[in-house]
Amino acid sequence: MIETPSNSSKPKPQVGLFVTCPVDLVRPSIGFATATLLERAGCDVHVPPQSCCGQVALNNGQPEQTRALAWNIVQQFDEYDYVVIPSGSCGGTIKTHYPELFDEHDQRLQAVEAFCEKVFELTTFLTQVLDYTPVQAALDLSAETVTYHDSCAGLRELNIKQQPRTLLKRCANLDITEMQDTDVCCGFGGTFCVKYSDVSNHMVTNKVNNIRRSGASMVLGGDLSCLLNIAGKLQRLEPDNPNRVQVRHIAEVLAGELSTPAIGEHSPALEKGE
Amino acid sequence: MTDSRSRIIDRIARSTGGNFSTDSLEESFKALTVKHTLPPVQPQMEMADPVATFISEAGRNGARVTELESIAQVTPWLRDNTDNTSTSARFHLSPSILTQSLDWDGLTTTTETPTAAQSWGVVQAHTGIAETGTVMSLSDECPSGLLFLVERLVIVIAREDIVAYQEDAWQRLRARNILPRTVNWITGPSRTADIEQQIQIGAHGPREADYLVIDKPR
Amino acid sequence: MSQVQMHEPQPDFIIRSRASLEDEHLQEALEKAGSGFVHKRQAAIDRIGNFEQLRDQAQRVRARALKNLDLYLLHFEKKVTEAGGQVHWAETPEQMRELVIGLCQKQNAKTATKGKSMVGEEVDLNEALEAAGVAPQETDLGEYVLQLAHERPSHIVAPALHKTKAQVQRLFRDNHALGERALDEVADIVNEARAVIRDRFLQADVGITGANMLIAETGTAAIVTNEGNGDLTATLPRTHIVTTSIDKIVPTWEDASAILRVLGRSATGQDITTYTSFFTGARSDQDKDGPEQFHIVLLDNRRSELLGSEYEKMLHCIRCGACMNHCPVYQSVGGHTYNSVYPGPMGAVLTPLLRHEEQDNQLPNASTFCGRCESVCPVRIPLPGLMRKLRDREQRERKHAGMAQWAVKLFCKLSRHPAVYRRLNDFNLRLVAIARGRKPRFQSLPFLSGWTRHRDFPAPEKSSFQSQWQQRQKEKQP
Ligand code: SF4
């Protein structure tokens, strides 16, 4: 259906795909959608053995543990031209916080900094490094009302705001219907949502109410963790509503892969665009 | 508590290095602040005509601004603007206004502490700052309390005394060589938002603030 | 090696947050205040073209002030003295209380009017004054309401933010002889307070205010207000006492401007507050009014220890409140939940540093690290970064690792061996597959009850991404 652009006299970029723990465990389809997208954009995609970026340890008072994990990742991915991550949160952990973990006397610091230079969150990589425009849009969602949740780390550590909107226009002919407070936290916050579950619940309830008020039938985002939180709340609030808002990762829409049911849902939704 | 003082200073010196002599505080201070003077960063705004900016900013911040030709017009303006029904209005004048030979005929002036509900303050500002539509009053020219105790404050400001930015006001202040006990900056009427964050004009200070912008006093 | 122990964190914040979430009045008040601050700040920033540069400048000024804080403090003291005032130094809250009470007693003061002072709150000044026979009279409307209600501020700029109009009306009815006077509108409430407080200004023996800045150049205390109460407090009584802290120093008047330009805009969305006042020493012969005595009481309370430490940047804080106005946790639970005069993100950092009590360890943990506070802080304090350092400190100081910490460590150890990690994941997923049957999601999960109490959890797909990918690569091989 969509052909790969093959204007390549240049060697293809070799991309190491770092899928993140939640994608690996809960929703591998995001990983495959990401790989498909990168291949369509002219990259060779590699998936070396990988585990966690260390964010949980970093945010829970365990800098040594994080440092060890970080160094692991640097070594595992060092051979690629780029490292691409379908998450602003894990991307932010690596790009913003890895260099802080190694002090200036640590010989590894230089390698870590050089590594961070080639690490990119997916939508930033597609827009700013590749300037990816598909020959033909993967989907046409122009008739749909879709809103977008700007996840915190992506927004504030990596400045991801326009990138997803640009890509959704290019790949799905979609203009986002903005919700109120799109830049306010959904209340996930890693271990926060379990430790401070009532506060977290209050925050995700506000988020979900803003999503519903936007009139959207689908909410997209760039971080699976936030999306799990949002989907879980939407489904808890309206277990029997077949028309409740659907939740998906942006990579799924950009790749045109809506055959997998939306997060936490039974049956595929919104295939009209095909 | 001198011990506390030296202990606090010692702890701070652990981090700053404490490289100065207490006998030459002023020299050390000057060396530091002159050497490290930061070039000012001022808000980007229209400033071709500071008086015009002053008037628009003051208006936006809740002051009522009127342009008059000269100080002689201040008392006629007061007469026009005193509520006809409230002949009980009493005008509290700052010394700088008092010394002007104005025609107060028909207006009740006083130097008492303002308490009545119909108290007006009439004062002359030292400097106006266009950046925020602010007027500056000095306690060796005008009692500071007067600015706050009256119901309605009328501030006379000469066009020549309006400067563009805060830094310009500091220069004028330094040029006097005397720093009064109180330097008051006033921008509009007093207000509060302490009840449900609703802005309510007229808290403890004046409920209304009029700026009368005049040409150079005779 | 750390031992495995069931060591629950003190549940105070969590328990308090539950109560706050259920408090209808509080939720109503938070709702009403919520986005107002955010929008007003944004509008003020949009009116000028270079707010980011103003932030940079303010940050430079704060850094410069701390770099030679000892010199600036001593120069400040010298100038205050030359202007007929006096500077007093307090290492601890207790010392500050003693100093202030001593100054009041020297004047035989029976009453003291008070402007808003967070340092005064930090040292519990009101209770101490009362016990010493000096009646403190709050004059800031918000603080006055709280004095009637016997409550603490819940916000550093808007102290009574947690109170609804209806609650204030009730307080006034109970405490004022109202007679026929109406209280329906906010204007009525404000007028009522104005009338009651006006007399106190004129009669007080001593006026106590805080300070937003101390200008080293001339020994000047700068105070920023909107109501005018701070000025009446500072000007009318015979004695003016300023309760403040050593970190409030800025070197010059120009430096003060750099702070003023971001303070009002960040706090209330005002280009500048209605009143900005600069007090230097006691009244001189030339002055038309002002107090005969001027005292500055400087509090340290561990601030000097933060200088040069990894937490130094917290001393850059100019107390604008923008971080709490933009904090989704603060907006959910309100300021009292933090059990400190300093709530919200700045309090979550400052409270454990100044007070250093076990219960304060919860505060830096009660954050999602969403980073909104840092993105609005006018002096760019890396609040989440500092909270993260405090989480590290908590773990370092802890004798026994809790269950959760132990789990994090184990997870990290395993994660360093991706093959083990992958096999573990696949094993978990198989368990999940058995458990789920045909359900698309779970309503309850062991170990994740904090999650499933409020939301569903989707059933994972059949096996991990890494396994599926490997499988796919194998199939691709010719
Ligand atoms: S930490 Fe920053 S945003 Fe918060 S009160 Fe202090 S200066 Fe304002």
Coordinates of N, CA and C in Angstrom, one line a residue, chain C residues 96-225:
Chain C
M96 N 14.9 34.0 66.9 CA 14.1 35.1 66.3 C 12.9 35.5 67.1
R97 N 12.2 34.5 67.7 CA 11.1 34.8 68.5 C 11.5 35.7 69.7
E98 N 12.6 35.2 70.4 CA 13.1 36.0 71.5 C 13.5 37.4 71.2
L99 N 14.2 37.5 70.0 CA 14.6 38.9 69.6 C 13.4 39.8 69.4
V100 N 12.4 39.3 68.7 CA 11.3 40.1 68.4 C 10.5 40.5 69.6
I101 N 10.3 39.5 70.5 CA 9.6 39.7 71.7 C 10.3 40.8 72.6
G102 N 11.7 40.6 72.6 CA 12.5 41.6 73.4 C 12.3 43.0 72.9
L103 N 12.3 43.1 71.6 CA 12.1 44.5 71.0 C 10.7 45.0 71.3
C104 N 9.7 44.2 71.3 CA 8.4 44.7 71.6 C 8.3 45.1 73.1
Q105 N 8.9 44.3 73.9 CA 8.8 44.6 75.3 C 9.5 45.8 75.7
K106 N 10.6 46.1 75.0 CA 11.4 47.3 75.3 C 10.5 48.5 75.0
Q107 N 9.6 48.4 74.1 CA 8.6 49.5 73.8 C 7.4 49.4 74.6
N108 N 7.4 48.5 75.5 CA 6.1 48.3 76.3 C 4.9 48.1 75.4
A109 N 5.2 47.4 74.3 CA 4.1 47.2 73.3 C 3.0 46.3 73.8
K110 N 1.8 46.7 73.7 CA 0.7 45.8 74.0 C 0.1 45.2 72.7
T111 N 0.2 45.9 71.6 CA -0.3 45.4 70.4 C 0.8 45.6 69.3
A112 N 0.7 44.7 68.3 CA 1.6 44.8 67.2 C 0.8 44.5 65.9
T113 N 0.7 45.5 65.0 CA 0.1 45.2 63.7 C 1.1 44.4 62.9
K114 N 0.6 43.5 62.1 CA 1.5 42.7 61.3 C 1.1 42.7 59.8
G115 N 2.1 42.9 59.0 CA 2.0 42.6 57.6 C 2.3 41.2 57.3
K116 N 2.1 40.7 56.1 CA 2.4 39.3 55.8 C 3.9 39.0 55.8
S117 N 4.3 38.0 56.6 CA 5.7 37.6 56.6 C 5.8 36.1 56.7
M118 N 6.3 35.5 55.7 CA 6.4 34.0 55.7 C 7.4 33.6 56.7
V119 N 8.5 34.4 56.9 CA 9.5 34.1 57.9 C 8.8 34.1 59.3
G120 N 8.0 35.1 59.5 CA 7.2 35.2 60.8 C 6.4 33.9 61.0
E121 N 5.8 33.4 59.9 CA 5.1 32.1 60.0 C 6.1 30.9 60.3
E122 N 7.2 31.0 59.6 CA 8.2 29.9 59.7 C 8.6 29.7 61.2
V123 N 8.6 30.9 62.0 CA 9.1 30.8 63.3 C 7.9 30.8 64.3
D124 N 6.7 30.7 63.8 CA 5.5 30.7 64.7 C 5.5 32.0 65.6
L125 N 5.7 33.1 65.0 CA 5.8 34.3 65.8 C 4.5 34.7 66.5
N126 N 3.4 34.5 65.9 CA 2.1 35.0 66.5 C 1.9 34.3 67.9
E127 N 2.1 33.0 68.0 CA 1.9 32.3 69.2 C 2.8 32.8 70.3
A128 N 4.1 33.1 69.9 CA 5.0 33.5 70.8 C 4.7 34.9 71.3
L129 N 4.3 35.8 70.4 CA 3.9 37.2 70.8 C 2.8 37.1 71.8
E130 N 1.8 36.4 71.5 CA 0.6 36.3 72.4 C 1.0 35.8 73.8
A131 N 1.8 34.8 73.8 CA 2.3 34.2 75.1 C 3.0 35.3 75.9
A132 N 3.7 36.2 75.2 CA 4.5 37.2 75.8 C 3.7 38.5 76.1
G133 N 2.4 38.4 75.9 CA 1.5 39.6 76.2 C 1.4 40.7 75.2
V134 N 1.9 40.4 74.0 CA 1.8 41.3 72.9 C 0.8 40.8 71.9
A135 N -0.3 41.5 71.7 CA -1.4 41.0 70.8 C -1.0 41.2 69.4
P136 N -0.8 40.1 68.6 CA -0.5 40.3 67.2 C -1.8 40.5 66.4
Q137 N -1.8 41.5 65.5 CA -3.0 41.8 64.8 C -2.7 41.8 63.3
E138 N -3.1 40.7 62.7 CA -2.8 40.5 61.2 C -3.6 41.6 60.5
T139 N -3.0 42.2 59.5 CA -3.7 43.2 58.7 C -3.9 42.9 57.2
D140 N -3.1 41.9 56.7 CA -3.4 41.4 55.4 C -4.7 40.7 55.4
L141 N -5.6 41.0 54.5 CA -6.9 40.4 54.6 C -6.9 38.9 54.7
G142 N -6.1 38.2 53.9 CA -6.0 36.8 54.0 C -5.6 36.3 55.3
E143 N -4.5 37.0 55.8 CA -4.0 36.6 57.1 C -5.0 36.9 58.3
Y144 N -5.7 38.0 58.1 CA -6.7 38.4 59.1 C -7.8 37.3 59.2
V145 N -8.2 36.8 58.0 CA -9.2 35.7 58.0 C -8.7 34.5 58.7
L146 N -7.4 34.2 58.5 CA -6.8 33.0 59.1 C -6.7 33.2 60.6
Q147 N -6.4 34.4 61.0 CA -6.3 34.7 62.4 C -7.6 34.4 63.1
L148 N -8.7 34.8 62.5 CA -10.0 34.6 63.0 C -10.3 33.1 63.1
A149 N -9.8 32.4 62.0 CA -10.1 30.9 61.9 C -9.1 30.1 62.7
H150 N -8.1 30.7 63.3 CA -7.0 30.0 63.9 C -6.4 29.0 63.0
E151 N -6.0 29.4 61.8 CA -5.5 28.5 60.8 C -4.2 29.1 60.3
R152 N -3.4 28.2 59.6 CA -2.2 28.6 59.0 C -2.4 28.9 57.5
P153 N -1.5 29.7 56.9 CA -1.6 30.0 55.5 C -1.5 28.7 54.7
S154 N -2.2 28.6 53.6 CA -2.0 27.4 52.7 C -1.3 27.8 51.4
H155 N -0.9 29.0 51.3 CA -0.3 29.4 50.0 C 0.6 30.6 50.4
I156 N 1.8 30.7 49.8 CA 2.7 31.8 50.2 C 2.4 33.2 49.7
V157 N 1.5 33.3 48.7 CA 1.1 34.6 48.2 C -0.3 34.9 48.6
A158 N -1.2 33.9 48.5 CA -2.6 34.0 48.8 C -2.9 33.1 50.0
P159 N -2.6 33.6 51.2 CA -2.6 32.7 52.4 C -4.0 32.0 52.7
A160 N -5.1 32.7 52.3 CA -6.4 32.1 52.6 C -7.0 31.5 51.4
L161 N -6.2 31.0 50.5 CA -6.7 30.4 49.2 C -7.6 29.3 49.5
H162 N -7.5 28.6 50.6 CA -8.3 27.4 50.8 C -9.7 27.7 51.4
K163 N -9.9 29.0 51.6 CA -11.2 29.4 52.2 C -12.2 29.9 51.1
T164 N -13.4 29.5 51.2 CA -14.4 30.0 50.3 C -15.0 31.3 50.9
K165 N -15.7 32.0 50.0 CA -16.4 33.2 50.4 C -17.4 32.9 51.5
A166 N -18.1 31.8 51.4 CA -19.1 31.5 52.4 C -18.4 31.3 53.7
Q167 N -17.3 30.6 53.7 CA -16.6 30.4 55.0 C -16.1 31.7 55.6
V168 N -15.7 32.6 54.8 CA -15.2 33.9 55.3 C -16.4 34.7 55.9
Q169 N -17.6 34.6 55.2 CA -18.8 35.3 55.7 C -19.1 34.8 57.1
R170 N -19.1 33.5 57.2 CA -19.4 32.9 58.5 C -18.5 33.3 59.6
L171 N -17.2 33.4 59.3 CA -16.2 33.8 60.3 C -16.5 35.2 60.7
F172 N -16.8 36.1 59.8 CA -17.0 37.5 60.1 C -18.3 37.6 60.9
R173 N -19.3 36.9 60.6 CA -20.6 36.9 61.4 C -20.3 36.5 62.8
D174 N -19.5 35.5 63.0 CA -19.2 35.0 64.3 C -18.3 35.9 65.1
N175 N -17.5 36.7 64.4 CA -16.5 37.5 65.2 C -16.7 39.0 65.2
H176 N -17.5 39.5 64.3 CA -17.7 41.0 64.2 C -19.1 41.2 64.7
A177 N -19.3 42.4 65.4 CA -20.7 42.8 65.7 C -21.2 43.5 64.5
L178 N -21.9 42.8 63.6 CA -22.2 43.3 62.3 C -23.4 44.2 62.2
G179 N -24.4 43.9 63.1 CA -25.6 44.7 63.1 C -26.3 44.6 61.7
E180 N -26.5 45.7 61.1 CA -27.2 45.7 59.8 C -26.3 45.5 58.6
R181 N -25.0 45.5 58.9 CA -24.1 45.6 57.7 C -24.2 44.3 56.9
A182 N -24.2 44.5 55.6 CA -24.3 43.3 54.7 C -22.9 42.7 54.5
L183 N -22.9 41.5 54.0 CA -21.7 40.8 53.7 C -21.8 40.0 52.4
D184 N -22.8 40.3 51.6 CA -23.1 39.4 50.5 C -22.0 39.4 49.5
E185 N -21.5 40.6 49.1 CA -20.5 40.7 48.1 C -19.1 40.6 48.6
V186 N -18.2 40.3 47.8 CA -16.7 40.4 48.2 C -16.4 41.8 48.7
A187 N -17.0 42.8 48.0 CA -16.7 44.2 48.3 C -17.2 44.4 49.8
D188 N -18.3 43.8 50.2 CA -18.8 44.0 51.6 C -17.8 43.4 52.6
I189 N -17.3 42.3 52.2 CA -16.3 41.6 53.1 C -15.1 42.5 53.3
V190 N -14.6 42.9 52.1 CA -13.4 43.7 52.2 C -13.6 45.0 53.0
N191 N -14.7 45.7 52.8 CA -15.0 46.9 53.5 C -15.1 46.6 55.0
E192 N -15.7 45.6 55.3 CA -15.8 45.2 56.7 C -14.5 45.1 57.4
A193 N -13.6 44.3 56.7 CA -12.3 44.1 57.2 C -11.5 45.5 57.3
R194 N -11.7 46.3 56.3 CA -11.0 47.6 56.2 C -11.4 48.4 57.4
A195 N -12.7 48.4 57.7 CA -13.1 49.3 58.8 C -12.6 48.8 60.2
V196 N -12.6 47.5 60.3 CA -12.2 46.9 61.6 C -10.7 47.1 61.8
I197 N -9.9 47.0 60.7 CA -8.5 47.0 60.8 C -7.9 48.4 60.9
R198 N -8.6 49.4 60.3 CA -8.1 50.7 60.2 C -7.7 51.3 61.5
D199 N -8.6 51.1 62.5 CA -8.2 51.6 63.9 C -7.0 51.0 64.4
R200 N -6.8 49.8 64.1 CA -5.6 49.1 64.7 C -4.3 49.7 64.2
F201 N -4.3 50.1 62.9 CA -3.2 50.7 62.3 C -2.8 51.9 63.1
L202 N -3.8 52.7 63.5 CA -3.6 54.0 64.1 C -3.1 53.8 65.6
Q203 N -3.5 52.7 66.2 CA -3.2 52.5 67.6 C -2.0 51.6 67.9
A204 N -1.5 50.9 67.0 CA -0.5 49.9 67.3 C 0.8 50.5 67.8
D205 N 1.4 49.8 68.7 CA 2.7 50.3 69.3 C 3.9 49.9 68.3
V206 N 3.7 48.7 67.8 CA 4.8 48.2 66.9 C 4.2 47.7 65.6
G207 N 4.9 47.8 64.5 CA 4.5 47.2 63.3 C 5.5 46.2 62.8
I208 N 5.0 45.0 62.5 CA 5.9 43.9 62.1 C 5.6 43.6 60.7
T209 N 6.6 43.7 59.8 CA 6.4 43.2 58.4 C 7.4 42.2 58.0
G210 N 7.2 41.6 56.9 CA 8.3 40.8 56.3 C 9.1 41.7 55.3
A211 N 9.8 41.1 54.4 CA 10.5 41.8 53.3 C 10.6 40.9 52.1
N212 N 10.4 41.5 51.0 CA 10.6 40.7 49.8 C 12.1 40.7 49.3
M213 N 12.8 41.8 49.6 CA 14.2 41.9 49.3 C 14.9 42.8 50.3
L214 N 16.2 42.6 50.4 CA 17.0 43.5 51.2 C 18.1 44.0 50.3
I215 N 18.1 45.3 50.1 CA 19.1 45.8 49.1 C 20.4 46.2 49.9
A216 N 21.4 45.5 49.6 CA 22.7 45.7 50.3 C 23.3 47.1 50.1
E217 N 23.1 47.6 49.0 CA 23.7 48.9 48.6 C 23.4 50.0 49.7
T218 N 22.2 50.1 50.1 CA 21.7 51.2 51.0 C 21.1 50.7 52.3
G219 N 21.1 49.4 52.5 CA 20.4 48.9 53.8 C 18.9 49.0 53.7
T220 N 18.3 48.7 52.6 CA 16.9 49.0 52.4 C 16.1 47.7 52.3
A221 N 15.0 47.7 53.0 CA 14.1 46.5 52.9 C 13.0 46.9 51.9
A222 N 12.8 46.0 50.9 CA 11.7 46.3 49.9 C 10.5 45.4 50.2
I223 N 9.3 45.9 50.1 CA 8.1 45.2 50.4 C 7.1 45.4 49.2
V224 N 6.6 44.3 48.8 CA 5.7 44.3 47.6 C 4.3 43.9 48.1
T225 N 3.3 44.7 47.9 CA 1.9 44.4 48.4 C 0.9 45.0 47.4

